[in-house]
Structures are given as structure tokens and as C-alpha cells.
C-alpha positions as a Python dict, from the first residue, in 0.01 Angstrom:
ca = {
    (1, 'M'): (0, 0, 0),
    (2, 'N'): (237, -137, -251),
    (3, 'P'): (402, 97, -482),
    (4, 'F'): (192, -15, -791),
    (5, 'A'): (-124, 28, -631),
    (6, 'R'): (-8, 382, -507),
    (7, 'L'): (75, 464, -849),
    (8, 'G'): (-260, 358, -1007),
    (9, 'C'): (-433, 555, -752),
    (10, 'R'): (-242, 862, -793),
    (11, 'L'): (-272, 850, -1190),
    (12, 'F'): (-651, 797, -1152),
    (13, 'Q'): (-680, 1094, -929),
    (14, 'A'): (-475, 1323, -1165),
    (15, 'G'): (-715, 1221, -1463),
    (16, 'M'): (-1004, 1305, -1254),
    (17, 'R'): (-870, 1656, -1161),
    (18, 'L'): (-813, 1722, -1530),
    (19, 'A'): (-1172, 1587, -1624),
    (20, 'S'): (-1323, 1803, -1332),
    (21, 'R'): (-1206, 2131, -1511),
    (22, 'F'): (-1467, 2054, -1778),
    (23, 'L'): (-1740, 1920, -1546),
    (24, 'K'): (-2001, 2179, -1490),
    (25, 'I'): (-2153, 2154, -1125),
    (26, 'P'): (-2446, 2386, -1045),
    (27, 'S'): (-2502, 2576, -716),
    (28, 'P'): (-2842, 2538, -571),
    (29, 'A'): (-3029, 2900, -532),
    (30, 'V'): (-3015, 2968, -171),
    (31, 'I'): (-3299, 3150, 10),
    (32, 'H'): (-3377, 3227, 360),
    (33, 'E'): (-3768, 3275, 383),
    (34, 'P'): (-4035, 3019, 328),
    (35, 'A'): (-4212, 3300, 133),
    (36, 'E'): (-3943, 3287, -141),
    (37, 'L'): (-3977, 2900, -194),
    (38, 'S'): (-4338, 2915, -217),
    (39, 'S'): (-4294, 3189, -500),
    (40, 'L'): (-4055, 2982, -673),
    (41, 'L'): (-4261, 2675, -703),
    (42, 'K'): (-4562, 2885, -827),
    (43, 'G'): (-4307, 3034, -1093),
    (44, 'K'): (-4229, 2684, -1195),
    (45, 'G'): (-4591, 2611, -1240),
    (46, 'V'): (-4599, 2347, -939),
    (47, 'E'): (-4945, 2270, -789),
    (48, 'R'): (-4869, 1951, -626),
    (49, 'L'): (-4572, 1847, -414),
    (50, 'L'): (-4450, 1582, -189),
    (51, 'L'): (-4296, 1680, 161),
    (52, 'V'): (-4016, 1444, 241),
    (53, 'T'): (-3926, 1424, 607),
    (54, 'D'): (-3869, 1158, 890),
    (55, 'K'): (-4115, 1079, 1186),
    (56, 'G'): (-3904, 1261, 1425),
    (57, 'C'): (-3907, 1583, 1233),
    (58, 'A'): (-4301, 1534, 1121),
    (59, 'A'): (-4374, 1571, 1497),
    (60, 'L'): (-4213, 1894, 1535),
    (61, 'P'): (-4418, 2232, 1562),
    (62, 'A'): (-4177, 2397, 1293),
    (63, 'F'): (-4255, 2119, 1058),
    (64, 'E'): (-4640, 2155, 1124),
    (65, 'R'): (-4618, 2521, 1073),
    (66, 'F'): (-4403, 2464, 740),
    (67, 'R'): (-4646, 2206, 612),
    (68, 'V'): (-4946, 2428, 690),
    (69, 'F'): (-4786, 2726, 503),
    (70, 'L'): (-4719, 2520, 170),
    (71, 'S'): (-5071, 2370, 196),
    (72, 'E'): (-5205, 2711, 154),
    (73, 'S'): (-5090, 2731, -171),
    (74, 'F'): (-4999, 2365, -287),
    (75, 'D'): (-5172, 2018, -267),
    (76, 'V'): (-4898, 1866, -31),
    (77, 'K'): (-4881, 1521, 56),
    (78, 'V'): (-4634, 1435, 363),
    (79, 'Y'): (-4401, 1113, 313),
    (80, 'D'): (-4251, 1072, 654),
    (81, 'G'): (-4072, 747, 590),
    (82, 'A'): (-3708, 870, 559),
    (83, 'I'): (-3455, 695, 805),
    (84, 'P'): (-3133, 768, 941),
    (85, 'N'): (-2948, 576, 676),
    (86, 'P'): (-3210, 585, 370),
    (87, 'D'): (-3233, 241, 243),
    (88, 'F'): (-3390, 104, -102),
    (89, 'A'): (-3719, 22, 60),
    (90, 'C'): (-3754, 398, 227),
    (91, 'V'): (-3664, 529, -123),
    (92, 'G'): (-3936, 310, -288),
    (93, 'K'): (-4204, 375, -75),
    (94, 'G'): (-4110, 745, -121),
    (95, 'V'): (-4139, 715, -491),
    (96, 'E'): (-4479, 538, -467),
    (97, 'A'): (-4608, 842, -242),
    (98, 'Y'): (-4485, 1071, -511),
    (99, 'K'): (-4650, 873, -806),
    (100, 'S'): (-4980, 825, -602),
    (101, 'H'): (-4998, 1194, -533),
    (102, 'R'): (-4924, 1282, -900),
    (103, 'A'): (-4672, 1528, -754),
    (104, 'E'): (-4456, 1761, -958),
    (105, 'A'): (-4186, 1868, -723),
    (106, 'L'): (-4012, 1731, -397),
    (107, 'V'): (-3911, 1933, -84),
    (108, 'A'): (-3688, 1761, 185),
    (109, 'F'): (-3733, 1886, 531),
    (110, 'G'): (-3493, 1756, 788),
    (111, 'G'): (-3110, 1624, 778),
    (112, 'G'): (-2912, 1447, 539),
    (113, 'S'): (-3131, 1134, 577),
    (114, 'A'): (-3421, 1322, 429),
    (115, 'M'): (-3233, 1502, 178),
    (116, 'D'): (-3032, 1200, 50),
    (117, 'A'): (-3395, 1013, 47),
    (118, 'A'): (-3520, 1271, -157),
    (119, 'K'): (-3237, 1286, -390),
    (120, 'A'): (-3262, 902, -456),
    (121, 'M'): (-3603, 937, -506),
    (122, 'G'): (-3552, 1163, -768),
    (123, 'V'): (-3331, 944, -945),
    (124, 'Q'): (-3569, 640, -925),
    (125, 'I'): (-3856, 861, -1057),
    (126, 'A'): (-3653, 958, -1339),
    (127, 'Y'): (-3527, 601, -1442),
    (128, 'P'): (-3811, 367, -1293),
    (129, 'S'): (-3717, 46, -1461),
    (130, 'K'): (-3359, 67, -1327),
    (131, 'S'): (-3221, -22, -957),
    (132, 'L'): (-3031, 245, -750),
    (133, 'L'): (-2758, -13, -786),
    (134, 'A'): (-2707, 84, -1176),
    (135, 'F'): (-2602, 447, -1045),
    (136, 'K'): (-2346, 347, -775),
    (137, 'G'): (-2059, 583, -824),
    (138, 'L'): (-1964, 874, -1064),
    (139, 'L'): (-2161, 1043, -1332),
    (140, 'K'): (-2411, 777, -1404),
    (141, 'V'): (-2732, 1015, -1362),
    (142, 'H'): (-2776, 1192, -1723),
    (143, 'R'): (-3163, 1254, -1722),
    (144, 'D'): (-3348, 1568, -1542),
    (145, 'L'): (-3481, 1478, -1213),
    (146, 'P'): (-3822, 1622, -1042),
    (147, 'F'): (-3747, 1983, -891),
    (148, 'L'): (-3608, 1932, -574),
    (149, 'A'): (-3597, 2193, -269),
    (150, 'C'): (-3400, 2120, 53),
    (151, 'V'): (-3466, 2248, 395),
    (152, 'P'): (-3189, 2141, 606),
    (153, 'T'): (-3305, 2149, 993),
    (154, 'T'): (-2949, 2031, 1131),
    (155, 'V'): (-2615, 2208, 1079),
    (156, 'G'): (-2381, 1968, 923),
    (157, 'T'): (-2497, 1760, 639),
    (158, 'G'): (-2437, 1997, 329),
    (159, 'S'): (-2659, 1761, 124),
    (160, 'E'): (-2841, 2078, 9),
    (161, 'A'): (-2571, 2166, -170),
    (162, 'T'): (-2385, 1849, -322),
    (163, 'I'): (-2392, 1633, -621),
    (164, 'A'): (-2439, 1305, -406),
    (165, 'A'): (-2680, 1113, -240),
    (166, 'V'): (-2578, 833, 1),
    (167, 'V'): (-2817, 518, 12),
    (168, 'V'): (-2798, 170, 184),
    (169, 'D'): (-2836, -159, 5),
    (170, 'E'): (-2999, -336, 290),
    (171, 'K'): (-2984, -686, 146),
    (172, 'N'): (-2594, -649, 94),
    (173, 'K'): (-2538, -405, 404),
    (174, 'D'): (-2379, -183, 146),
    (175, 'K'): (-2373, 198, 200),
    (176, 'F'): (-2275, 390, -118),
    (177, 'A'): (-2281, 734, -278),
    (178, 'I'): (-2470, 803, -598),
    (179, 'E'): (-2254, 1121, -742),
    (180, 'S'): (-2381, 1309, -1047),
    (181, 'P'): (-2443, 1731, -1085),
    (182, 'R'): (-2786, 1612, -1169),
    (183, 'L'): (-2837, 1555, -796),
    (184, 'V'): (-2749, 1903, -697),
    (185, 'P'): (-3088, 2056, -544),
    (186, 'D'): (-3260, 2327, -711),
    (187, 'V'): (-3294, 2536, -399),
    (188, 'A'): (-3161, 2534, -45),
    (189, 'L'): (-3376, 2729, 209),
    (190, 'L'): (-3140, 2819, 495),
    (191, 'F'): (-3410, 2906, 745),
    (192, 'P'): (-3229, 2944, 1119),
    (193, 'S'): (-3562, 2894, 1280),
    (194, 'F'): (-3582, 2548, 1177),
    (195, 'V'): (-3244, 2425, 1361),
    (196, 'L'): (-3322, 2623, 1694),
    (197, 'G'): (-3380, 2382, 2003),
    (198, 'L'): (-3190, 2101, 1852),
    (199, 'P'): (-3067, 1830, 2096),
    (200, 'K'): (-2703, 1900, 2226),
    (201, 'P'): (-2572, 1565, 2083),
    (202, 'L'): (-2732, 1623, 1745),
    (203, 'I'): (-2566, 1993, 1736),
    (204, 'A'): (-2237, 1815, 1785),
    (205, 'S'): (-2248, 1549, 1556),
    (206, 'T'): (-2399, 1717, 1268),
    (207, 'G'): (-2172, 2023, 1337),
    (208, 'L'): (-1870, 1796, 1321),
    (209, 'D'): (-2014, 1642, 999),
    (210, 'A'): (-1987, 1979, 852),
    (211, 'L'): (-1615, 2049, 973),
    (212, 'T'): (-1533, 1687, 842),
    (213, 'H'): (-1653, 1803, 482),
    (214, 'A'): (-1449, 2108, 503),
    (215, 'L'): (-1134, 1947, 653),
    (216, 'E'): (-1143, 1653, 395),
    (217, 'S'): (-1164, 1865, 86),
    (218, 'I'): (-908, 2096, 206),
    (219, 'V'): (-641, 1825, 273),
    (220, 'G'): (-689, 1638, -39),
    (221, 'K'): (-510, 1681, -335),
    (222, 'S'): (-794, 1792, -564),
    (223, 'S'): (-896, 2111, -377),
    (224, 'T'): (-911, 2399, -588),
    (225, 'K'): (-908, 2786, -518),
    (226, 'K'): (-1268, 2815, -476),
    (227, 'S'): (-1300, 2466, -274),
    (228, 'K'): (-1007, 2603, -52),
    (229, 'A'): (-1216, 2932, 17),
    (230, 'D'): (-1518, 2782, 90),
    (231, 'A'): (-1354, 2530, 336),
    (232, 'L'): (-1173, 2793, 524),
    (233, 'L'): (-1481, 3001, 572),
    (234, 'A'): (-1669, 2697, 700),
    (235, 'I'): (-1396, 2587, 939),
    (236, 'T'): (-1361, 2962, 1069),
    (237, 'R'): (-1729, 2969, 1108),
    (238, 'I'): (-1779, 2630, 1300),
    (239, 'F'): (-1482, 2691, 1535),
    (240, 'H'): (-1641, 3016, 1609),
    (241, 'S'): (-2014, 2944, 1615),
    (242, 'L'): (-2033, 2552, 1707),
    (243, 'P'): (-1958, 2587, 2085),
    (244, 'R'): (-2199, 2882, 2099),
    (245, 'L'): (-2470, 2677, 1939),
    (246, 'Y'): (-2399, 2369, 2156),
    (247, 'D'): (-2403, 2597, 2479),
    (248, 'D'): (-2733, 2773, 2393),
    (249, 'P'): (-2932, 2583, 2106),
    (250, 'M'): (-3166, 2879, 2094),
    (251, 'D'): (-2880, 3129, 1976),
    (252, 'A'): (-3009, 3237, 1653),
    (253, 'E'): (-2708, 3411, 1507),
    (254, 'A'): (-2513, 3096, 1560),
    (255, 'A'): (-2773, 2873, 1408),
    (256, 'K'): (-2739, 3104, 1115),
    (257, 'D'): (-2358, 3095, 1082),
    (258, 'M'): (-2374, 2730, 1121),
    (259, 'Q'): (-2648, 2665, 852),
    (260, 'I'): (-2396, 2891, 602),
    (261, 'A'): (-2085, 2687, 737),
    (262, 'A'): (-2262, 2362, 643),
    (263, 'F'): (-2359, 2478, 295),
    (264, 'E'): (-2004, 2636, 224),
    (265, 'A'): (-1866, 2293, 373),
    (266, 'G'): (-2108, 2128, 102),
    (267, 'E'): (-1984, 2340, -176),
    (268, 'S'): (-1653, 2267, -97),
    (269, 'F'): (-1632, 1884, -79),
    (270, 'T'): (-1861, 1846, -389),
    (271, 'R'): (-1590, 1987, -576),
    (272, 'A'): (-1278, 1856, -374),
    (273, 'Y'): (-1417, 1507, -272),
    (274, 'V'): (-1377, 1357, 80),
    (275, 'G'): (-1138, 1108, 212),
    (276, 'Y'): (-1105, 798, 462),
    (277, 'V'): (-1310, 947, 717),
    (278, 'H'): (-1627, 925, 490),
    (279, 'A'): (-1512, 577, 370),
    (280, 'L'): (-1501, 433, 711),
    (281, 'A'): (-1814, 618, 821),
    (282, 'H'): (-1989, 499, 533),
    (283, 'A'): (-1883, 125, 605),
    (284, 'L'): (-2009, 147, 972),
    (285, 'G'): (-2334, 314, 870),
    (286, 'G'): (-2397, 23, 612),
    (287, 'E'): (-2279, -262, 849),
    (288, 'K'): (-2355, -133, 1210),
    (289, 'G'): (-2620, 152, 1157),
    (290, 'V'): (-2404, 425, 1309),
    (291, 'P'): (-2521, 769, 1199),
    (292, 'H'): (-2319, 945, 961),
    (293, 'G'): (-2231, 1253, 1140),
    (294, 'Y'): (-2146, 1061, 1475),
    (295, 'A'): (-1926, 834, 1300),
    (296, 'N'): (-1751, 1104, 1119),
    (297, 'A'): (-1706, 1287, 1437),
    (298, 'I'): (-1511, 1002, 1609),
    (299, 'L'): (-1322, 904, 1322),
    (300, 'L'): (-1210, 1253, 1220),
    (301, 'L'): (-904, 1279, 1469),
    (302, 'P'): (-776, 949, 1422),
    (303, 'V'): (-769, 995, 1043),
    (304, 'L'): (-631, 1311, 1023),
    (305, 'R'): (-337, 1220, 1264),
    (306, 'S'): (-282, 900, 1042),
    (307, 'Y'): (-184, 1122, 752),
    (308, 'G'): (90, 1261, 960),
    (309, 'R'): (320, 1482, 775),
    (310, 'A'): (126, 1432, 442),
    (311, 'A'): (-138, 1660, 573),
    (312, 'S'): (89, 1921, 755),
    (313, 'K'): (63, 2211, 480),
    (314, 'P'): (-309, 2215, 432),
    (315, 'L'): (-367, 2192, 854),
    (316, 'A'): (-134, 2453, 912),
    (317, 'L'): (-287, 2656, 674),
    (318, 'V'): (-629, 2612, 883),
    (319, 'A'): (-422, 2677, 1170),
    (320, 'T'): (-302, 3030, 1061),
    (321, 'H'): (-661, 3123, 977),
    (322, 'L'): (-751, 3030, 1309),
    (323, 'G'): (-475, 3218, 1453),
    (324, 'L'): (-301, 2902, 1625),
    (325, 'P'): (69, 2920, 1706),
    (326, 'G'): (359, 2745, 1546),
    (327, 'E'): (669, 2825, 1377),
    (328, 'T'): (685, 2539, 1134),
    (329, 'E'): (420, 2370, 926),
    (330, 'E'): (428, 2067, 1155),
    (331, 'E'): (400, 2299, 1456),
    (332, 'R'): (87, 2456, 1329),
    (333, 'A'): (-59, 2161, 1215),
    (334, 'S'): (-10, 2003, 1536),
    (335, 'S'): (-165, 2312, 1726),
    (336, 'F'): (-483, 2269, 1514),
    (337, 'L'): (-508, 1883, 1588),
    (338, 'L'): (-482, 1982, 1952),
    (339, 'R'): (-728, 2252, 1895),
    (340, 'L'): (-972, 1990, 1733),
    (341, 'E'): (-923, 1742, 2018),
    (342, 'A'): (-1006, 2041, 2258),
    (343, 'L'): (-1324, 2120, 2048),
    (344, 'E'): (-1448, 1750, 2014),
    (345, 'K'): (-1411, 1719, 2411),
    (346, 'E'): (-1637, 2036, 2469),
    (347, 'L'): (-1875, 1890, 2236),
    (348, 'G'): (-1891, 1531, 2447),
    (349, 'I'): (-1768, 1352, 2162),
    (350, 'P'): (-1630, 1037, 2277),
    (351, 'E'): (-1266, 867, 2156),
    (352, 'R'): (-1449, 550, 2083),
    (353, 'F'): (-1755, 372, 1943),
    (354, 'A'): (-1925, 197, 2220),
    (355, 'F'): (-1900, -166, 2064),
    (356, 'A'): (-1603, -387, 1968),
    (357, 'L'): (-1531, -541, 1640),
    (358, 'S'): (-1423, -869, 1546),
    (359, 'E'): (-1146, -936, 1328),
    (360, 'E'): (-1399, -1071, 1071),
    (361, 'E'): (-1584, -751, 1085),
    (362, 'L'): (-1279, -555, 1094),
    (363, 'A'): (-1157, -705, 764),
    (364, 'R'): (-1494, -674, 589),
    (365, 'L'): (-1541, -299, 689),
    (366, 'S'): (-1185, -192, 609),
    (367, 'K'): (-1233, -373, 263),
    (368, 'H'): (-1557, -179, 204),
    (369, 'A'): (-1399, 132, 297),
    (370, 'A'): (-1084, 43, 58),
    (371, 'K'): (-1293, -24, -222),
    (372, 'E'): (-1494, 317, -178),
    (373, 'A'): (-1207, 533, -136),
    (374, 'N'): (-918, 386, -356),
    (375, 'P'): (-868, 509, -635),
    (376, 'L'): (-1140, 771, -606),
    (377, 'Y'): (-1045, 1003, -315),
    (378, 'P'): (-746, 1213, -356),
    (379, 'V'): (-634, 1169, 5),
    (380, 'P'): (-310, 1314, 113),
    (381, 'R'): (-187, 952, 209),
    (382, 'L'): (-305, 629, 88),
    (383, 'F'): (-397, 359, 307),
    (384, 'D'): (-443, -15, 238),
    (385, 'E'): (-704, -220, 417),
    (386, 'K'): (-455, -337, 695),
    (387, 'E'): (-410, 40, 760),
    (388, 'L'): (-765, 111, 766),
    (389, 'A'): (-838, -188, 994),
    (390, 'A'): (-597, -52, 1248),
    (391, 'I'): (-773, 271, 1244),
    (392, 'L'): (-1123, 97, 1294),
    (393, 'K'): (-967, -88, 1578),
    (394, 'G'): (-842, 220, 1767),
    (395, 'T'): (-1179, 388, 1756),
    (396, 'T'): (-1382, 93, 1873),
    (397, 'A'): (-1414, -52, 2238),
}
């Protein structure tokens, strides 16, 4: 990146850091029992609600038990049209279901796709005459959204704690984020029973998604005292509990710890932002349909290594919290990267995606990632399109 572009990015990020001091970001109420959710909804006077999920979750016995439980107190309609990368059509159909049911609240049950779909539905319900494209980027949502409760059933998205909803403009293959404090859910129900028995590949990819959130927030230049504390807690929990849950998907203690870690990581990155891992993953999600957590899992190590010494100090801090060896910052950072590499191998994460990209695709995807990241993301080292294309090329077959 040329010096003038680099200076422009850093000046923009400095302005964002200053402005963020005055931006109030709420935290959702955290509850741990479905009965607490029922009481909260009754307290809000809710009688009719839309339960948002995907078809896979809708077929689970745990979902059916949850639906029956809610139906004892509320008039519940199920919308199971959430898809792995929710697009405008998916959101639009959900809005139609909400309106036809005359619902008064949204409950999202599932992974990031269900929660992001529900958030985007809330935006579209609040602004019925506008396209979701009008809200791309920061702080463009100013109206109150319908009451939203998020019930995560994976161990990584963190969407139950964040200001963001990520959606796909399917016409232009553009995956982008809508970011506003108005999108923070009202309630997060962290109930370990809902994540027990997940397939091992899903445990691995969503757990590493949470780790990506925490690491990108802590290596970025906009991390705060609170975001660092949340990130370090999340990272420590993940290294302790993710391998245990992967080895035994019915380990309730590890599942609970990972749910908390995912929430902490979400709290961290919603205040400190993410980085090039997410920018590249979003590009691949929009263009190639790669699931977000899986993309993050493969891209995380190459991007962190590409930062080089610029990320040594925060990674050395992480290494210290994990009890890893090293006399200097560079040595401790290297210890951490080796530990991360070992974790990914333990979880069966491949080094590369199982597809190749043409030069045209590399150029298009790197351009998309650079446009998303620069100047917004306060990364430790700035990359241009050529450097991002090189990282992508190194992670494909």
C-alpha cells in the first residue's frame, strides 16, 4: 500500500477510535433457561412471535421441544428459511412471515445464519420501503427494531452479542455487514443443551470462528481495556474447552464454556472490530458460498502470519495468558502461532480450500476484501489488493 493511502486509513481509524468513545453499545441480557425467556416476553406484553431458524435446526428434537415450550405461552409461527449466507430473498420471505403472522417479537434459534437473518429482518421491518443496501456499513439504522432474542446453537458466531448482521446481495454476489447498536439483540439465551451433540466439523469451524473474533479484536489498533479483557477470557476458554468438546460433543461443561467464550468474543469484536480474515472470508462467502466459520478457520493462521512483527506484541500477550514459552515478544508470538497451528490440526482444519481460483477471481475477491477492510478495519498492518490476493492464492488448491 502506498504511503498516502496508508496515512488516509490510519487517520480514518484514529477518528473512529475517538468517535467510539461517545458511542453507546448496549449488551444483551444474558439468560440461561428457556423459562427466563418466556417470562421476559410476557413482561413485554408479547403474545405472537416468529421463531426464525434453518431447515436443519428445525428438524432437531431440541428445536421441537423449544417450539412446543414457547407455544404453551405464545402464538408461535416458525420461519425455517434461514440459509448459511442469508440473502435478500431469505430476509424478505422472513419479513412476509412476520407480517402475515402479525408477530410482535423475533426469536432466532440457530447459528449465525439464523441470527443474522433475524437481525436483517428487523431492519427491513423497521424500514419497509428501503432496500437492505441502504444500510450497508456503519450507523445507518436509527429506528427501533422488533424485540429480538437470540438462541445460539453453535459455539462460535457471537452474533447474539454484536452490532452486526451480515447478508448477501445475491444479484451482485456482494456479502456485506450492516452495523449499528440498534442491531444488538435484546436477549441472549445461552443454554448448553442446545449445542450438545453437534457434528465435529461444525464444532471445529464455529469454535475457530469465535477464536478469530477474539484474535482479530485483540491484534487490532482499536482494542480497548474491556475488549482486550473479553478477548483474553474467550481465547483462554477456547484453547481449554474447544478440544474437549471436539473430542466429546456431549461434554456439557465444555459446551457451556464455549457458549460463554463465543459471547465474550462477540462482545470484544463488536467494540474493537475485526480484520482481513473477516474481509477475505466475506468475499469468499459471497462469491463461492463458503460457510463463514470454515473460511475464517482456514484464513486465520495465514493472515496472522502475514502481519509479521506488527502483531507480535498482542500475540505475545495472548501467549503469556496461555502459559506459552518465549523470552522476547517475537518468540512468544511465534509460540502462539505454533500452538494455533497445532490446534487447527487437532480439529481437522485443512491448510487450504478445496478449490482453485482463477486470476480474475483472485483480483475480484481481493478487491472486495480491500474495499471492505480499508480504511475501516484497524488492522496491525495494512494490505493492498495485491497482498490480499497473495494470501488468498496461498490458501486455495
